[in-house]
Amino acid sequence: MYTEPSTVTDEQAARLFFDTNRMWRAQLNVVLAEYDITASAWSVIRVLRDEGQGKTQKELASELGIEGPTLVKLLDSLERLGWIERRVAPNDRRAKTIWLIESAAKQIREADLKLGMVRHAILAVLSSDEREEFIRLLAKTKNNLEQMCHESSNQGANI
């Protein structure tokens, strides 16, 4: 799977990607602190809102790429704050499905608007063409990583 050694340019790209992601999340956390949640908790809300509610905890953890116990802590917090509720799965009484609470809809819209302003401010240094190229390159990299993850899970990492 991995056949060539890393180059200095690879290291620079990895560091820039890591640092950019860390600082981006920090900016989101500034906004989300007003709602007593984090970017990690927001990712749960976003998935439920954008990709469908009623997912089991196991499905949600898989979709977010996090471990079950990590998700449980996020869900406990979101439930305590009145953003989500857990319901018994119709086909398996042992499983729980996750649902956004209707009364949280206003807060979700408000937070999403503020987060949109942060995203816009972060990307404001890029021209329209640069944004399109940036998105294209990120998507290409993400697709490669998804393929690598799929191969790793099917046969183990071959380093």
mmCIF file of C-alpha atoms in Angstrom:
data_model
loop_
_atom_site.group_PDB
_atom_site.id
_atom_site.type_symbol
_atom_site.label_atom_id
_atom_site.label_comp_id
_atom_site.label_asym_id
_atom_site.label_seq_id
_atom_site.Cartn_x
_atom_site.Cartn_y
_atom_site.Cartn_z
ATOM 1 C CA MET A 1 0.000 0.000 0.000
ATOM 2 C CA TYR A 2 2.674 2.523 1.052
ATOM 3 C CA THR A 3 5.538 2.185 -1.387
ATOM 4 C CA GLU A 4 7.384 5.502 -1.326
ATOM 5 C CA PRO A 5 8.981 7.419 1.549
ATOM 6 C CA SER A 6 7.593 10.755 2.639
ATOM 7 C CA THR A 7 9.134 13.890 1.146
ATOM 8 C CA VAL A 8 9.731 17.288 2.718
ATOM 9 C CA THR A 9 6.779 18.588 0.697
ATOM 10 C CA ASP A 10 4.596 15.770 2.080
ATOM 11 C CA GLU A 11 5.634 16.764 5.596
ATOM 12 C CA GLN A 12 4.831 20.416 4.912
ATOM 13 C CA ALA A 13 1.422 19.509 3.511
ATOM 14 C CA ALA A 14 0.663 17.252 6.474
ATOM 15 C CA ARG A 15 1.677 19.917 8.979
ATOM 16 C CA LEU A 16 -0.326 22.627 7.196
ATOM 17 C CA PHE A 17 -3.365 20.357 7.014
ATOM 18 C CA PHE A 18 -3.097 19.391 10.693
ATOM 19 C CA ASP A 19 -2.520 22.964 11.893
ATOM 20 C CA THR A 20 -5.280 24.385 9.691
ATOM 21 C CA ASN A 21 -7.760 21.775 10.947
ATOM 22 C CA ARG A 22 -6.806 22.444 14.577
ATOM 23 C CA MET A 23 -7.142 26.234 14.220
ATOM 24 C CA TRP A 24 -10.380 25.919 12.189
ATOM 25 C CA ARG A 25 -11.936 23.796 14.952
ATOM 26 C CA ALA A 26 -10.710 26.297 17.563
ATOM 27 C CA GLN A 27 -12.568 29.088 15.764
ATOM 28 C CA LEU A 28 -15.726 26.975 15.593
ATOM 29 C CA ASN A 29 -15.386 26.200 19.293
ATOM 30 C CA VAL A 30 -15.326 29.943 20.078
ATOM 31 C CA VAL A 31 -18.769 30.289 18.495
ATOM 32 C CA LEU A 32 -20.125 27.026 19.880
ATOM 33 C CA ALA A 33 -19.027 27.844 23.451
ATOM 34 C CA GLU A 34 -22.032 30.169 23.550
ATOM 35 C CA TYR A 35 -24.174 27.015 23.313
ATOM 36 C CA ASP A 36 -22.007 24.942 25.699
ATOM 37 C CA ILE A 37 -21.042 22.523 22.921
ATOM 38 C CA THR A 38 -17.899 21.780 20.919
ATOM 39 C CA ALA A 39 -17.148 21.262 17.240
ATOM 40 C CA SER A 40 -17.213 17.514 17.929
ATOM 41 C CA ALA A 41 -20.726 17.754 19.362
ATOM 42 C CA TRP A 42 -21.746 19.988 16.460
ATOM 43 C CA SER A 43 -20.634 17.277 14.030
ATOM 44 C CA VAL A 44 -23.249 14.968 15.594
ATOM 45 C CA ILE A 45 -25.940 17.614 15.125
ATOM 46 C CA ARG A 46 -24.837 18.293 11.539
ATOM 47 C CA VAL A 47 -24.942 14.614 10.573
ATOM 48 C CA LEU A 48 -28.410 14.157 12.094
ATOM 49 C CA ARG A 49 -29.706 17.335 10.462
ATOM 50 C CA ASP A 50 -28.127 16.878 7.034
ATOM 51 C CA GLU A 51 -27.999 13.118 6.597
ATOM 52 C CA GLY A 52 -31.041 11.918 8.483
ATOM 53 C CA GLN A 53 -32.171 11.308 12.010
ATOM 54 C CA GLY A 54 -32.923 8.007 13.673
ATOM 55 C CA LYS A 55 -29.457 6.541 13.221
ATOM 56 C CA THR A 56 -28.305 4.075 15.834
ATOM 57 C CA GLN A 57 -25.400 5.046 18.029
ATOM 58 C CA LYS A 58 -23.289 2.442 16.231
ATOM 59 C CA GLU A 59 -24.166 3.885 12.795
ATOM 60 C CA LEU A 60 -23.503 7.415 13.980
ATOM 61 C CA ALA A 61 -20.109 6.503 15.488
ATOM 62 C CA SER A 62 -19.118 4.805 12.244
ATOM 63 C CA GLU A 63 -20.245 7.758 10.142
ATOM 64 C CA LEU A 64 -18.308 10.203 12.313
ATOM 65 C CA GLY A 65 -15.232 7.963 12.460
ATOM 66 C CA ILE A 66 -15.137 7.905 16.264
ATOM 67 C CA GLU A 67 -15.234 5.198 18.904
ATOM 68 C CA GLY A 68 -18.493 4.308 20.628
ATOM 69 C CA PRO A 69 -17.473 5.562 24.099
ATOM 70 C CA THR A 70 -16.451 8.925 22.614
ATOM 71 C CA LEU A 71 -19.839 9.254 20.925
ATOM 72 C CA VAL A 72 -21.656 8.308 24.136
ATOM 73 C CA LYS A 73 -19.985 11.224 25.966
ATOM 74 C CA LEU A 74 -21.014 13.622 23.177
ATOM 75 C CA LEU A 75 -24.579 12.278 23.180
ATOM 76 C CA ASP A 76 -24.820 12.487 26.980
ATOM 77 C CA SER A 77 -23.837 16.151 26.798
ATOM 78 C CA LEU A 78 -26.186 16.951 23.900
ATOM 79 C CA GLU A 79 -29.055 15.155 25.635
ATOM 80 C CA ARG A 80 -28.416 16.978 28.910
ATOM 81 C CA LEU A 81 -28.434 20.316 27.026
ATOM 82 C CA GLY A 82 -31.713 19.489 25.245
ATOM 83 C CA TRP A 83 -30.400 19.134 21.673
ATOM 84 C CA ILE A 84 -31.069 15.425 21.101
ATOM 85 C CA GLU A 85 -32.970 12.487 22.492
ATOM 86 C CA ARG A 86 -32.336 8.767 22.415
ATOM 87 C CA ARG A 87 -35.145 6.413 21.493
ATOM 88 C CA VAL A 88 -35.334 2.649 21.573
ATOM 89 C CA ALA A 89 -34.719 1.256 18.083
ATOM 90 C CA PRO A 90 -37.855 -0.336 16.647
ATOM 91 C CA ASN A 91 -36.067 -3.490 15.491
ATOM 92 C CA ASP A 92 -33.700 -3.945 18.433
ATOM 93 C CA ARG A 93 -34.718 -2.894 21.926
ATOM 94 C CA ARG A 94 -31.046 -2.955 23.004
ATOM 95 C CA ALA A 95 -30.092 -0.298 20.444
ATOM 96 C CA LYS A 96 -30.825 3.420 20.697
ATOM 97 C CA THR A 97 -31.606 5.760 17.823
ATOM 98 C CA ILE A 98 -30.697 9.443 17.961
ATOM 99 C CA TRP A 99 -33.081 12.294 17.171
ATOM 100 C CA LEU A 100 -32.816 16.074 17.241
ATOM 101 C CA ILE A 101 -35.319 17.690 19.572
ATOM 102 C CA GLU A 102 -37.696 20.066 17.820
ATOM 103 C CA SER A 103 -37.225 22.719 20.487
ATOM 104 C CA ALA A 104 -33.506 22.876 19.558
ATOM 105 C CA ALA A 105 -34.268 23.833 15.933
ATOM 106 C CA LYS A 106 -33.968 27.587 16.593
ATOM 107 C CA GLN A 107 -30.595 27.180 18.323
ATOM 108 C CA ILE A 108 -29.363 24.942 15.496
ATOM 109 C CA ARG A 109 -30.317 27.538 12.871
ATOM 110 C CA GLU A 110 -28.748 30.338 14.916
ATOM 111 C CA ALA A 111 -25.492 28.425 15.525
ATOM 112 C CA ASP A 112 -25.326 27.365 11.882
ATOM 113 C CA LEU A 113 -25.649 30.980 10.749
ATOM 114 C CA LYS A 114 -22.822 32.062 13.067
ATOM 115 C CA LEU A 115 -20.654 29.129 11.983
ATOM 116 C CA GLY A 116 -21.293 30.051 8.364
ATOM 117 C CA MET A 117 -19.948 33.534 9.057
ATOM 118 C CA VAL A 118 -16.817 32.016 10.621
ATOM 119 C CA ARG A 119 -16.299 29.704 7.622
ATOM 120 C CA HIS A 120 -16.729 32.662 5.279
ATOM 121 C CA ALA A 121 -14.220 34.740 7.266
ATOM 122 C CA ILE A 122 -11.679 31.900 7.254
ATOM 123 C CA LEU A 123 -11.944 31.450 3.490
ATOM 124 C CA ALA A 124 -12.189 35.176 2.684
ATOM 125 C CA VAL A 125 -8.461 35.266 1.841
ATOM 126 C CA LEU A 126 -9.166 33.053 -1.195
ATOM 127 C CA SER A 127 -10.599 34.303 -4.467
ATOM 128 C CA SER A 128 -13.609 32.487 -5.901
ATOM 129 C CA ASP A 129 -11.353 30.516 -8.247
ATOM 130 C CA GLU A 130 -8.972 29.653 -5.413
ATOM 131 C CA ARG A 131 -11.884 28.414 -3.292
ATOM 132 C CA GLU A 132 -13.059 26.152 -6.091
ATOM 133 C CA GLU A 133 -9.524 24.783 -6.550
ATOM 134 C CA PHE A 134 -9.111 24.368 -2.788
ATOM 135 C CA ILE A 135 -12.368 22.398 -2.585
ATOM 136 C CA ARG A 136 -11.397 20.283 -5.592
ATOM 137 C CA LEU A 137 -8.015 19.418 -4.075
ATOM 138 C CA LEU A 138 -9.472 18.664 -0.644
ATOM 139 C CA ALA A 139 -12.118 16.415 -2.225
ATOM 140 C CA LYS A 140 -9.455 14.600 -4.220
ATOM 141 C CA THR A 141 -7.365 14.069 -1.085
ATOM 142 C CA LYS A 142 -10.418 12.965 0.904
ATOM 143 C CA ASN A 143 -11.385 10.446 -1.781
ATOM 144 C CA ASN A 144 -7.849 9.019 -1.700
ATOM 145 C CA LEU A 145 -7.994 8.719 2.084
ATOM 146 C CA GLU A 146 -11.399 7.033 1.931
ATOM 147 C CA GLN A 147 -9.996 4.480 -0.505
ATOM 148 C CA MET A 148 -6.953 3.921 1.717
ATOM 149 C CA CYS A 149 -9.178 3.464 4.780
ATOM 150 C CA HIS A 150 -11.377 1.007 2.891
ATOM 151 C CA GLU A 151 -8.346 -1.006 1.783
ATOM 152 C CA SER A 152 -6.867 -0.926 5.306
ATOM 153 C CA SER A 153 -10.064 -2.194 6.880
ATOM 154 C CA ASN A 154 -10.305 -4.996 4.321
ATOM 155 C CA GLN A 155 -6.741 -6.240 4.530
ATOM 156 C CA GLY A 156 -4.886 -4.436 7.295
ATOM 157 C CA ALA A 157 -2.307 -1.722 6.794
ATOM 158 C CA ASN A 158 0.591 -2.881 4.655
ATOM 159 C CA ILE A 159 3.352 -0.464 5.611
#
